[in-house]
PDB file of C-alpha atoms and ligand atoms in Angstrom:
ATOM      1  CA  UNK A   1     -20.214-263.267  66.766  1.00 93.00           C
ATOM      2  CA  UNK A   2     -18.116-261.182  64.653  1.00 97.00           C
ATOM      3  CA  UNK A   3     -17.521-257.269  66.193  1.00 98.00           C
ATOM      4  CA  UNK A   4     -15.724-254.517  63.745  1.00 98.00           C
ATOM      5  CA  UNK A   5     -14.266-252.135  65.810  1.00 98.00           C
ATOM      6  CA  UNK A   6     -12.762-248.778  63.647  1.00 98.00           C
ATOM      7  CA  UNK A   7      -9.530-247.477  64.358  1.00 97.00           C
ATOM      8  CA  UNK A   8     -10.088-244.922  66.364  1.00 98.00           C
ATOM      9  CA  UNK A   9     -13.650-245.429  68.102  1.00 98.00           C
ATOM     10  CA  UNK A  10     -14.158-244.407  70.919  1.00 98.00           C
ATOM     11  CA  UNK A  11     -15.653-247.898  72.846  1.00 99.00           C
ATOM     12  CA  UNK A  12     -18.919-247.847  75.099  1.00 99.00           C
ATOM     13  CA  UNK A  13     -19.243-251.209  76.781  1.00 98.00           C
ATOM     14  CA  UNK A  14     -22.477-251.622  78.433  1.00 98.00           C
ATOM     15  CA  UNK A  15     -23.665-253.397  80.814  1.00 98.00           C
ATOM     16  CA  UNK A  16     -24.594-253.963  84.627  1.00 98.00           C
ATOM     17  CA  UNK A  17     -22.455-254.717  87.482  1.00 96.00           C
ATOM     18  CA  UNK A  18     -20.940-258.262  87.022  1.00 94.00           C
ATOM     19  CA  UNK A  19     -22.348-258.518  83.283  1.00 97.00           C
ATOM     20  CA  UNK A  20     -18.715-259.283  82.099  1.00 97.00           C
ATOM     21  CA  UNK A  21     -17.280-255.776  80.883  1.00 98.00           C
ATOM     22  CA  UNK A  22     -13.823-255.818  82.600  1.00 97.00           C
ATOM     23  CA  UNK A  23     -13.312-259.554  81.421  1.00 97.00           C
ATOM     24  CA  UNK A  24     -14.241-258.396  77.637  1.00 98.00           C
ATOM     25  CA  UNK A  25     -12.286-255.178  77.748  1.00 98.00           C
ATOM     26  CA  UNK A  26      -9.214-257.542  79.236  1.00 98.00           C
ATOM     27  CA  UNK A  27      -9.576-260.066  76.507  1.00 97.00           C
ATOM     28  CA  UNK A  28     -10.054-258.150  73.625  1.00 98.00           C
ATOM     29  CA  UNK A  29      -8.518-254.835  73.922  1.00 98.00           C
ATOM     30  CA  UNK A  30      -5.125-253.449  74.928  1.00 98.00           C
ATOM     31  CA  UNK A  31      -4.356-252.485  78.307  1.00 97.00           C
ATOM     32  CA  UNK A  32      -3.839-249.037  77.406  1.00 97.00           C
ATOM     33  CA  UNK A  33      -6.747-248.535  75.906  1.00 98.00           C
ATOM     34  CA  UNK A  34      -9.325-250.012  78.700  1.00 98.00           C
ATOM     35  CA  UNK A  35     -10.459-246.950  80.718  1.00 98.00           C
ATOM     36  CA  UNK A  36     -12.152-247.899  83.854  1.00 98.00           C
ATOM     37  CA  UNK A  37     -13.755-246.244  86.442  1.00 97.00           C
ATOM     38  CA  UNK A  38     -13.677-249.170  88.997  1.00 96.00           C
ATOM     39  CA  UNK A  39      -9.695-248.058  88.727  1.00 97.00           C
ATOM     40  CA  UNK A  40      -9.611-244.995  88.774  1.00 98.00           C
ATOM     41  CA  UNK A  41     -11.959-245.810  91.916  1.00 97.00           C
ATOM     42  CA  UNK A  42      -8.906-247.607  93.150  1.00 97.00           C
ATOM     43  CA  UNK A  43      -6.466-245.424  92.562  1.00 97.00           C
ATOM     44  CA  UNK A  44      -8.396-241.995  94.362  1.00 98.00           C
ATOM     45  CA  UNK A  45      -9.232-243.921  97.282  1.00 98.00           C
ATOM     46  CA  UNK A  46      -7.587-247.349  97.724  1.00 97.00           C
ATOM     47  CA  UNK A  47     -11.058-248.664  96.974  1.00 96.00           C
ATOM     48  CA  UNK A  48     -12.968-250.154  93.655  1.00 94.00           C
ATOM     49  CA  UNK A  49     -16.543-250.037  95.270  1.00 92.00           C
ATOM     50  CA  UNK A  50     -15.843-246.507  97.099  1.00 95.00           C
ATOM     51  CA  UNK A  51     -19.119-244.403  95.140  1.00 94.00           C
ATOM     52  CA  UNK A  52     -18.018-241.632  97.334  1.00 97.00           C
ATOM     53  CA  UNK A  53     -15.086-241.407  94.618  1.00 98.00           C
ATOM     54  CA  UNK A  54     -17.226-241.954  91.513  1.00 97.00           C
ATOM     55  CA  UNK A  55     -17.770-238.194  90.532  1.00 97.00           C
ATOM     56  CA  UNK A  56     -14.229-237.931  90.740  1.00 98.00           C
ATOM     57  CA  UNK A  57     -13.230-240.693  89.297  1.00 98.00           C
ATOM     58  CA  UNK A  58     -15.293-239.893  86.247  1.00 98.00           C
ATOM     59  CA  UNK A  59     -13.801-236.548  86.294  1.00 98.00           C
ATOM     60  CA  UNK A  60     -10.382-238.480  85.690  1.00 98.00           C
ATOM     61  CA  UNK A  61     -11.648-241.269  83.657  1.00 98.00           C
ATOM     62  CA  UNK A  62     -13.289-238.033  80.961  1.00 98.00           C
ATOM     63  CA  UNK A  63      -9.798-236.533  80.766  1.00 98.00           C
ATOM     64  CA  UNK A  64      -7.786-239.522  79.855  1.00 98.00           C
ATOM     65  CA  UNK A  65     -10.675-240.595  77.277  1.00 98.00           C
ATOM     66  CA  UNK A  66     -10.794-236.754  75.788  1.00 98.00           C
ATOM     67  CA  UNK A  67      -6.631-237.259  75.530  1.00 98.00           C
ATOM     68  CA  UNK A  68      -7.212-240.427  73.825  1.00 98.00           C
ATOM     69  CA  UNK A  69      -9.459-238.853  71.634  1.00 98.00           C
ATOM     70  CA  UNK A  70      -7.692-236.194  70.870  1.00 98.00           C
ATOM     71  CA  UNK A  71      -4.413-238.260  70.265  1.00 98.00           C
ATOM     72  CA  UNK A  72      -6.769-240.209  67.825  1.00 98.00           C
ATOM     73  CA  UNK A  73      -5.832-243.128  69.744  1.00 98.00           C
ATOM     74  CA  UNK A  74      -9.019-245.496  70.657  1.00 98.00           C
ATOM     75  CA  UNK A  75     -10.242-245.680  74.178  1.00 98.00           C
ATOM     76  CA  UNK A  76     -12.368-248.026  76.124  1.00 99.00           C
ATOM     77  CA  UNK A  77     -15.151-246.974  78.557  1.00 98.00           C
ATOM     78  CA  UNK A  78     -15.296-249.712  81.489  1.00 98.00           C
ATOM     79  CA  UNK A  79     -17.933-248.771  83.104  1.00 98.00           C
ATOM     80  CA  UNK A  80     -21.835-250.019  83.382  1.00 98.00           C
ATOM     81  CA  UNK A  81     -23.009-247.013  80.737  1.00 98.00           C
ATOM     82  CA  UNK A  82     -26.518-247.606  81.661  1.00 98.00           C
ATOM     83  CA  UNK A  83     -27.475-243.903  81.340  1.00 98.00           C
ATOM     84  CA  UNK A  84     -28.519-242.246  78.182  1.00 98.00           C
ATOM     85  CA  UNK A  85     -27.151-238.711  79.155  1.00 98.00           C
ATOM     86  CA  UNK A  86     -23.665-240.224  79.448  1.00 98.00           C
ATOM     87  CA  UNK A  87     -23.917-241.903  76.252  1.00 98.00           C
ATOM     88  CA  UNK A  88     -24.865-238.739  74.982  1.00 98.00           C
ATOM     89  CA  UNK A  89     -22.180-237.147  76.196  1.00 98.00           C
ATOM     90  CA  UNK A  90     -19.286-239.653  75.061  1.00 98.00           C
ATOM     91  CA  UNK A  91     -21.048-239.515  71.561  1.00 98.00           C
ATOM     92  CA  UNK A  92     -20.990-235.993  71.247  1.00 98.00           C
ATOM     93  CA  UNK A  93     -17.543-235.874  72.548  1.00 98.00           C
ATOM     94  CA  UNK A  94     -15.740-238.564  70.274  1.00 98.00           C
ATOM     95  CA  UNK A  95     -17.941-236.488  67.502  1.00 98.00           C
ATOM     96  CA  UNK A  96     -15.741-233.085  67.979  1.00 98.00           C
ATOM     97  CA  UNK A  97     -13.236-235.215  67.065  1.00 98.00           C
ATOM     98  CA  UNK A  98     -14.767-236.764  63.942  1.00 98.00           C
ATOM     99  CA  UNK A  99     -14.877-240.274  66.120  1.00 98.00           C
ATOM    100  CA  UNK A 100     -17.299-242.793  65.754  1.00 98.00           C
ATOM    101  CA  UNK A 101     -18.904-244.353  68.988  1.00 98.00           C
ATOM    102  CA  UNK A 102     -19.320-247.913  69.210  1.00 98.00           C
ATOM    103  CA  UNK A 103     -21.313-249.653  71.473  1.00 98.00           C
ATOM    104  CA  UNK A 104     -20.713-253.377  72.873  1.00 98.00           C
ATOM    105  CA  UNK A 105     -23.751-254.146  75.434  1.00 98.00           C
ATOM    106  CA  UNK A 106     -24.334-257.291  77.776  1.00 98.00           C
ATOM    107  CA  UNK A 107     -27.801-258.000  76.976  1.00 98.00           C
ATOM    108  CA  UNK A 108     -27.933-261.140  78.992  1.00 98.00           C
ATOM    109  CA  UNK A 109     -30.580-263.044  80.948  1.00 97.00           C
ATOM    110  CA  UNK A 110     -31.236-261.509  84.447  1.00 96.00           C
ATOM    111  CA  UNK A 111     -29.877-265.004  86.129  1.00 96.00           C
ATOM    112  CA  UNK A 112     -27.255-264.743  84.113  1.00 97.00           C
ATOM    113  CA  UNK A 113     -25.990-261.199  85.579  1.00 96.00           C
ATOM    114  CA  UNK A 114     -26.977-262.052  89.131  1.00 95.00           C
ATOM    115  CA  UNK A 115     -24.992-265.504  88.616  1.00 96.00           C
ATOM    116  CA  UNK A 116     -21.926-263.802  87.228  1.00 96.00           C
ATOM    117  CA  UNK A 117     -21.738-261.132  89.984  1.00 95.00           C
ATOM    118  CA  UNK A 118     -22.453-263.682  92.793  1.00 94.00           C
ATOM    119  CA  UNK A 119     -19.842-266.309  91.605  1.00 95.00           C
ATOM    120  CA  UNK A 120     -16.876-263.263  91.669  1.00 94.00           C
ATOM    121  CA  UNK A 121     -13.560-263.545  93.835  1.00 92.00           C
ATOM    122  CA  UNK A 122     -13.093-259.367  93.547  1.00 90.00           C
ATOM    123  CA  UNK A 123     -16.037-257.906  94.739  1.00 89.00           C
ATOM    124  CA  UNK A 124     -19.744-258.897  94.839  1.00 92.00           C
ATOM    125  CA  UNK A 125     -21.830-256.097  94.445  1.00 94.00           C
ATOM    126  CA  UNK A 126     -25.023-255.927  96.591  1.00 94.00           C
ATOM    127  CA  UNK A 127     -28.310-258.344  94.799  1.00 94.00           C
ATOM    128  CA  UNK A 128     -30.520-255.118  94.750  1.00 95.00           C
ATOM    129  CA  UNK A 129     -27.874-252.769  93.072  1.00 95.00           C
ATOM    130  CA  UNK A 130     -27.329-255.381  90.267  1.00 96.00           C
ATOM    131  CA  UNK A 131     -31.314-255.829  89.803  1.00 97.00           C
ATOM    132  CA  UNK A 132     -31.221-252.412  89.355  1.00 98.00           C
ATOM    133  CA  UNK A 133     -29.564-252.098  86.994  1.00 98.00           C
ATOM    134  CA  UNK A 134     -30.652-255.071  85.561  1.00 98.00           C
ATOM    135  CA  UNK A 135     -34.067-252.561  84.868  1.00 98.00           C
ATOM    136  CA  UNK A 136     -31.837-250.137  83.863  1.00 98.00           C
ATOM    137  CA  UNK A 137     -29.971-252.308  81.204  1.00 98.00           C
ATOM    138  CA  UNK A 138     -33.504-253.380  79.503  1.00 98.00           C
ATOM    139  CA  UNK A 139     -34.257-249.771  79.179  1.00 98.00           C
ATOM    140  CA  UNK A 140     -30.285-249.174  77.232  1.00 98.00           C
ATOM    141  CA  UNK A 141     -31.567-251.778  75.108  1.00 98.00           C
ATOM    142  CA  UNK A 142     -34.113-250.563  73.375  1.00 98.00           C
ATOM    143  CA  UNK A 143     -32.642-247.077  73.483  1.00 98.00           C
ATOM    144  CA  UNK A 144     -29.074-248.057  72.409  1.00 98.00           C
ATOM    145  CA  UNK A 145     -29.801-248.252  68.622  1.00 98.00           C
ATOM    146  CA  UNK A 146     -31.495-244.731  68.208  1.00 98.00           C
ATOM    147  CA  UNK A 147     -28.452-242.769  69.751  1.00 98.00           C
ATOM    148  CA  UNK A 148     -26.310-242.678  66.931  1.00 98.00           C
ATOM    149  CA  UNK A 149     -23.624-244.728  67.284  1.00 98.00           C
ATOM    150  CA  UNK A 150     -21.408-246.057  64.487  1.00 98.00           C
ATOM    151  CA  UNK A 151     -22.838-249.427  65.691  1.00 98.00           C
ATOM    152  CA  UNK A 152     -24.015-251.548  68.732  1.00 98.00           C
ATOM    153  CA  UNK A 153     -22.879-255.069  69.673  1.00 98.00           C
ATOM    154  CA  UNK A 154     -25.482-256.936  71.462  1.00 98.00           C
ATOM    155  CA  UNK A 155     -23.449-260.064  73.334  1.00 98.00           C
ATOM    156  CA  UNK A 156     -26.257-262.296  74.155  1.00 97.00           C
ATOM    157  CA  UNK A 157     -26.116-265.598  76.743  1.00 96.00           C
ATOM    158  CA  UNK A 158     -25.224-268.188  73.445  1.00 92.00           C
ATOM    159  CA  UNK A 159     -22.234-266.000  72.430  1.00 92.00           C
ATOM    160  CA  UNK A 160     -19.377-267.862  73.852  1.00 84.00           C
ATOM    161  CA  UNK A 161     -16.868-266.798  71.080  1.00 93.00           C
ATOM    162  CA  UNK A 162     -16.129-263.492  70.038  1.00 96.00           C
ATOM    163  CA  UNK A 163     -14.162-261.902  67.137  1.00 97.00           C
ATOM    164  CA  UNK A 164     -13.186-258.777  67.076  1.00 98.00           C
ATOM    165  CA  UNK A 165     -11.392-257.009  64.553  1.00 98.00           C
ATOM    166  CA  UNK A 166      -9.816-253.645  63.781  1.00 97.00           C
ATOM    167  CA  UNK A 167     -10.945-252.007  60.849  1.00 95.00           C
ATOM    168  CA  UNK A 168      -8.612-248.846  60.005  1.00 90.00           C
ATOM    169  CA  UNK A 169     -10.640-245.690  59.415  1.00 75.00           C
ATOM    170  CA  UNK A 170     -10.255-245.232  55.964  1.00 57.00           C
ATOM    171  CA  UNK A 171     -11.053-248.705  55.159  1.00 45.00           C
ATOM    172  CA  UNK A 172     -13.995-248.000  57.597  1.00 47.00           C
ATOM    173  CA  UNK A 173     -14.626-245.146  55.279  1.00 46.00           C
ATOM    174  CA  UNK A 174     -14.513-242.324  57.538  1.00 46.00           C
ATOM    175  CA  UNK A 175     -12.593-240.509  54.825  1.00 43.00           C
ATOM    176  CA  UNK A 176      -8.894-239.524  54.578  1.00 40.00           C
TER     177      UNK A 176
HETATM  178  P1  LIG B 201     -18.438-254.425  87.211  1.00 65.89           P
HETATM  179  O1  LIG B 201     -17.006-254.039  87.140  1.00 65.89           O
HETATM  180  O2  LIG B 201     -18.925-254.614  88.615  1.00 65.89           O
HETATM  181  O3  LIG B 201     -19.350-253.487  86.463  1.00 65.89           O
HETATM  182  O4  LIG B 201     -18.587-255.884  86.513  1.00 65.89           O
HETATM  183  P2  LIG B 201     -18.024-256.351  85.094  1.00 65.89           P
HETATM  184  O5  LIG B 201     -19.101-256.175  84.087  1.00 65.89           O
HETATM  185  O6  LIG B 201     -16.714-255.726  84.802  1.00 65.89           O
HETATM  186  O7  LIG B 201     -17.864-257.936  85.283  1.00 65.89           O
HETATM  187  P3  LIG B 201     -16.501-258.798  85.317  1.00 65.89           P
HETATM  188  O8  LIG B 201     -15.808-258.750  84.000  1.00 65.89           O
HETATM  189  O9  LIG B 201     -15.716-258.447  86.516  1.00 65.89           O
HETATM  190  O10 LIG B 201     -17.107-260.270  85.447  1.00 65.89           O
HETATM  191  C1  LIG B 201     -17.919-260.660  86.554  1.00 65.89           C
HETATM  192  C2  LIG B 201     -17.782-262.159  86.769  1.00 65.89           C
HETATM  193  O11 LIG B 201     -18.309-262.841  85.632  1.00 65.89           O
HETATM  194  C3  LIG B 201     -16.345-262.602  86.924  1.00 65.89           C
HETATM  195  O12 LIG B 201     -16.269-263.567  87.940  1.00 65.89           O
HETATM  196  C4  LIG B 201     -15.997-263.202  85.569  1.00 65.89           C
HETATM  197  O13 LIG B 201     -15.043-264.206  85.683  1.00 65.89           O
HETATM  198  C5  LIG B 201     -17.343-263.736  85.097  1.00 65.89           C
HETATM  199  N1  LIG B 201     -17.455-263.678  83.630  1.00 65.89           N
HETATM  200  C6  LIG B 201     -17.149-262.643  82.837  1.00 65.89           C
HETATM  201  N2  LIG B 201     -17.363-262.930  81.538  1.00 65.89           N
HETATM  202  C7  LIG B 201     -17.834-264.207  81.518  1.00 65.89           C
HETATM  203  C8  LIG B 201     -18.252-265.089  80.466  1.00 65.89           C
HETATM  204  O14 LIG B 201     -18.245-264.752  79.278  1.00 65.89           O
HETATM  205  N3  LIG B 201     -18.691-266.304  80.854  1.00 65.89           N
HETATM  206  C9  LIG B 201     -18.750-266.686  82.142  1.00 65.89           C
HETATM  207  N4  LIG B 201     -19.212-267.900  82.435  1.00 65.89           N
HETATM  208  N5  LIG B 201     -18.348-265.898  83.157  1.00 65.89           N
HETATM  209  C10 LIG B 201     -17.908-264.673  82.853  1.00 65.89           C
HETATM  210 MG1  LIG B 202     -15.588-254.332  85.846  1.00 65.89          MG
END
């Protein structure tokens, strides 16, 4: 599995709780680029699983990906993603600044998300949350590819090795 990732982009990764995001985003990008909300979670309240910090922690999270943006520096959206509107909204974003979205979704079996998330030494996030959005995910799926993004990555259960490389924008021809 080969994944092209322009320089800038602003990165969507996709995915339910447990699906692997934070793992990927650690592997493949730079610390400084991987925005996550389960941090910014932490750092507001002490607490990655505190949703009683989530709208604020997406309030922080937007600002440091708009400054990315606007830096033309790439950022990384840790987060599950599962709902069009904020796809939308990160596409139309990354757009003001002439940015191309690019989606990398977990579109794995169900056992495979409910295995992941049950076999993890941070937090294990409650069966019926994950087969929610587990639904939810199979919904992004089909919708993913009509939204306008640059392009979509779907990591699938075989895909145990992953390349990704940077493409610079001009060679990405995004102009110059
Ligand atoms: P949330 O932050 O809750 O949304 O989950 P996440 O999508 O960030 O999942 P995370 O990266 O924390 O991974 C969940 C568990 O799955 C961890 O225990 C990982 O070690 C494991 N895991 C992640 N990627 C892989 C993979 O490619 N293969 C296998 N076997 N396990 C993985
Ligand atoms: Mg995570």
């Amino acid at each position: 599995m080969t994944i092209t990732v322009p320089e800038p982009a602003l990165v969507l990764l996709v995915g339910p709780a447990g699906a692997g995001k934070s793992t990927f985003a650690h592997a493949h990008f730079r610390r400084s680029e991987v925005v996550s909300s389960d941090a910014m979670r932490e750092m507001l309240s002490g607490d990655a699983a505190d949703q009683g910090a989530s709208a604020e922690a997406f309030r922080v999270l937007d600002i440091i990906v708009n400054g990315r943006l606007r830096r033309r520096l790439t950022p990384v959206v840790d987060a599950t993603n599962l709902r069009a509107a904020n796809r939308r909204r990160y596409r139309r974003l990354a757009a003001r600044y002439g940015i191309p979205t690019v989606v990398i979704a977990f579109d794995l079996q169900a056992e495979t998300y409910q295995r992941r998330n049950s076999g993890r030494v941070d937090r294990i996030v409650p069966e019926p949350v994950v087969a929610d959005h587990i639904d939810r995910m199979r919904a992004a799926v089909e919708e993913l590819r009509g939204e306008g993004h640059a392009a979509v990555y779907l990591l699938r259960d075989g895909d145990s090795h992953v390349d990704l490389t940077r493409q610079a924008s001009d060679a990405a021809g995004a102009g110059s």
